[in-house]
Amino acid sequence: MSTKYDIAALKARLGSIKSEDNPALVKQKSRDFFWYSPTLKRQLDQVTGDIIVSPTSEAEVLQVLAAAHALGIPVTPRGTGTGNYGQAMPLSGGVVLDLSGFNKVKAIEPGRYVAEPGAILSDIDKQTRAHSRQEIRLHPSTYHTASVGGFIAGGSGGVGSIKWGGLRDWGNIIRLRVATMEAQPRILELQGEDLHKVSHAYGTNGIITEVEMPLGPAYNWVDVIIGFDSLRGATEFANSLGEQDGLALKELAVVAAPAPHDYFLRHRKFLPRDSHCVIVMVADFAVESTLAYARRFRGAELLMRSDKLTPEEAKGLPPSFELAWNHTTLRALRVDPSITYLQVLYPFPNQVELVEKIHQRFGDELTCHLEFVRFDGKITCFGLPLVRFTTEERLEEIMAIHEEMGAPIFNPHRYTLEEGGMKQTDEIQLAFKREADPQGLLNPGKMIAWEDPEYDYRAGKTFLFRSLGEAAGG
Amino acid sequence: MSTKYDIAALKARLGSIKSEDNPALVKQKSRDFFWYSPTLKRQLDQVTGDIIVSPTSEAEVLQVLAAAHALGIPVTPRGTGTGNYGQAMPLSGGVVLDLSGFNKVKAIEPGRYVAEPGAILSDIDKQTRAHSRQEIRLHPSTYHTASVGGFIAGGSGGVGSIKWGGLRDWGNIIRLRVATMEAQPRILELQGEDLHKVSHAYGTNGIITEVEMPLGPAYNWVDVIIGFDSLRGATEFANSLGEQDGLALKELAVVAAPAPHDYFLRHRKFLPRDSHCVIVMVADFAVESTLAYARRFRGAELLMRSDKLTPEEAKGLPPSFELAWNHTTLRALRVDPSITYLQVLYPFPNQVELVEKIHQRFGDELTCHLEFVRFDGKITCFGLPLVRFTTEERLEEIMAIHEEMGAPIFNPHRYTLEEGGMKQTDEIQLAFKREADPQGLLNPGKMIAWEDPEYDYRAGKTFLFRSLGEAAGG
């Protein structure tokens, strides 16, 4: 595949900055977990950049951006490629800006740390734990592989959200440094209200070069799995447990039978096939209170607690957060590749009833998977239900029915910010793109408001970025 | 005043355990802050024990209890006497069990500590902060004087409740050791469900001899005061701020104008007389986010932030939590002794409207004081309104109107558990008293269910304990 960009000229301007243009390696680093979605798999499978460039300092980032800007080459930033929606896939080719080597933890203080964007979340934790028994507040289930910059640019919450809410909630990011895409790239410092400009913007309007993030206390977390013979029982318990403000919880999920038994293969020995499971991470000192509270719920059965396993039993067990969030889907996909998923909000205060109503409606076509979170000061749950995939049309229909029934969908089968999010223009992110990327060279095709300001979100169509259209057209 | 108890025989049995029976000193240590309430002041002003006994170990506590049991002498435990409802006042005389010298911190671990009951809350914090930058989760505004055992036996929450909920919520107490009042006193270990037996039981059914409590992270807390020109504006802001799950808050109160200016004398220079104040404790790293969030609210005016004061300005300023909870009342009382207070719950989700409606109804007779807390997983507020006292009858009427309007009252003008609480028998505490204090010698007169099982809470009367009746009668 020939490219329209002058990659040779770019390389000349990169000096000693590491780069790679072997097409196989470039294609490999142009991908993420988009293949969770059959729709995205069809649309994005051929997407590749032209060159991977791997700066390891802010100065190098600025040098790459200036060079690409001068040559009119798009730049798509990437942490470690653990996103699910093609966030970091270069739809127009050009530079894949690999930030995984720009990864030092620079400072640790009470309640906060400063790091470079490529720092892996679990590596940050190792350092903050050793330094002062602190840990990051929020992480995706890809804790061991995801970078903090990628999480901020492309994630939204995860493990820890039962305590701290979402990543974009006030206080969950303290400060970001961002490089602009201009002839002379600038560095901007963003705090407070300004953080909304670039968090969860997929790197479409600036390149994060430094993060300052809050820390929570690092406890000894215990994994607890409690089984119920009805989904309703599991959901009611999880919701009530989440509302116990004094319990130090880090994760709280529900996975309906028979998924735990069928898909959590290493845990299978603990999981009866008909048990609807509540998966909990709780501080060691709160385990007894949590179990005492559970005994108030009819049919609650303790299936596993990690602090009482023999070394034999514990051997090879993944941490419970690797049964949750997108890892639930991943484990299901490994067993049954025909499965896909949705992202649903069940709004407070009717979440328990709504979960039941929706799952009764769909029966076996959907398997319930809930993640309880704090949301605007209340406890409610997101759903990442497993879907027995048939056609893209049926998938659309399932989502439409959810919305009709009162459960908003954050569509994980779309690569644009708007379609995956609120289905409307984010004026703040758009305005910042005008300022920080006037040529529209950063991660092209992901912000509909930029590409097609007249786009009608209510038309019920899928946005198709022109570069993909061209590719599809030949 | 002669006593009906054989105090000389008791002293003989105490051996080397410290005691004091000088009547003036005994009376002084038989009192708490009951005089906040004109009703309690009238009822309890003459209450005194016969002897103060000050054990400094569990073995000594057991020895005192056995001796008093043998002689049929009542025992009323006391930390440092910072309660407001006569919790630790010996209505039937006898032994005041002064636990203030039984006060060591015995162990500090990640997320928890173990201490003796007389340990002062701020002393615990000094040790846990120095050990591992941890701090107690919850404390009353009498942080510098209150003991942890007294707080558990007689308190209910306070500073930190915006984060962790109430003291009796699951997880906010880990374990208690309790001595029984029997011929051969036993030690019981309580966890989980059993903690409800003795927490907030005023020491009527056991003597706490050891506590294991959770710790939170010790941040650098900044005091922030934000002013509004309307009470509604202040209340709406405070409620919304409390719902920001990512902000590390420790305290969140509203005090209506002109109380801050009129009563917070050392802060007066910051406080315009017509400003309704929102008082916030927030971690240093979250101050900018908090202020950015405040700028979204019309009329929000930053009146003070402690991290930007000059040494001159900061000199002599108390911490902001000493403007909150019962210290608000205390400061008002110091300026205007005719003031008293209430304890009100404004239930979620109508708290903001209810506060406005109730305060419109009463006008200047009540000054609004709100304390925002997590309560069953949601944000709502308690009120400790300042009341311009006229008569006890009017005070009763004001409380009745609150309840009619949907705001339950926890009556701070009563010395019994039930009247100050849910106005019904606590079967768990009662059952435990039958087991742990079969002779009814612990803190007599405070548990109506024990003294008068047939008592009708709906009769609209005040329970009068027989010992007080006798005293009043001569």
Coordinates of N, CA, C and O in Angstrom, one line a residue, chain B residues 65 80 104 106 140 151 199 212 232 234 237 243 259 298 317 326 331 358 365 368 374-375 381 417 436 463:
Chain B
L65 N -15.5 -3.4 87.9 CA -16.9 -3.8 87.6 C -17.3 -4.9 88.6 O -18.4 -4.9 89.1
T80 N -14.2 11.6 78.1 CA -13.7 12.9 78.6 C -14.9 13.9 78.8 O -14.7 15.1 79.0
K104 N -4.0 4.1 75.5 CA -2.8 3.8 74.6 C -3.3 3.4 73.2 O -4.3 2.7 73.1
K106 N -2.4 0.9 70.5 CA -1.7 -0.4 70.7 C -1.1 -0.9 69.4 O -0.1 -1.7 69.4
P140 N -15.9 14.0 65.9 CA -16.7 15.1 66.3 C -15.9 16.4 66.2 O -14.6 16.3 66.1
F151 N -16.7 8.4 71.9 CA -17.3 8.7 70.5 C -18.1 7.5 70.1 O -19.2 7.7 69.6
S199 N -22.5 -0.1 70.0 CA -22.2 1.2 69.5 C -23.4 2.1 69.7 O -24.5 1.7 69.6
E212 N -11.0 -1.4 67.6 CA -10.2 -1.6 66.3 C -11.0 -0.8 65.3 O -12.2 -1.1 65.0
R232 N -30.5 29.4 49.7 CA -30.7 28.4 48.7 C -29.5 28.2 47.8 O -29.2 27.1 47.4
A234 N -26.4 28.7 48.6 CA -25.4 28.0 49.4 C -25.7 26.5 49.5 O -24.9 25.6 49.4
F237 N -25.3 24.6 46.2 CA -23.9 24.4 45.9 C -23.3 23.3 46.7 O -22.6 22.4 46.3
E243 N -21.8 15.8 46.0 CA -22.1 14.7 45.0 C -20.9 14.5 44.0 O -21.0 13.6 43.2
A259 N -25.1 34.3 61.1 CA -24.4 33.5 62.1 C -22.9 33.5 61.9 O -22.1 33.7 62.9
R298 N -23.6 30.6 40.3 CA -23.9 32.0 40.3 C -23.7 32.6 41.8 O -24.3 32.0 42.7
L317 N -6.5 31.5 64.2 CA -7.7 31.0 63.6 C -7.9 29.5 64.0 O -7.0 28.7 63.8
N326 N -21.2 20.5 66.5 CA -21.6 21.1 67.7 C -20.8 22.4 68.1 O -21.3 23.2 68.9
R331 N -20.2 28.1 69.6 CA -19.7 29.5 69.3 C -20.9 30.5 69.4 O -20.8 31.6 69.9
I358 N -38.6 24.7 55.4 CA -38.7 24.8 56.9 C -38.1 26.1 57.4 O -38.7 26.8 58.3
E365 N -36.5 32.8 64.0 CA -36.5 32.0 65.2 C -35.4 30.9 65.0 O -34.9 30.4 66.0
C368 N -30.2 28.6 60.0 CA -29.9 27.3 59.3 C -28.5 26.9 59.5 O -27.6 27.7 59.3
R374 N -22.8 11.5 53.7 CA -23.2 10.3 52.9 C -24.2 9.6 53.9 O -23.8 9.3 55.0
F375 N -25.3 9.2 53.3 CA -26.3 8.5 54.1 C -26.9 7.4 53.2 O -27.6 7.8 52.2
C381 N -28.3 16.0 54.0 CA -27.8 16.8 55.1 C -28.6 16.6 56.4 O -29.8 16.4 56.4
L417 N -31.6 7.1 75.3 CA -31.2 6.6 74.0 C -32.4 6.7 73.0 O -32.3 7.2 71.9
A436 N -25.4 -8.8 79.3 CA -24.2 -8.2 79.8 C -24.3 -7.4 81.1 O -23.3 -7.1 81.7
F463 N -39.7 11.1 79.1 CA -39.5 10.1 80.0 C -38.7 10.7 81.2 O -37.8 11.5 81.0

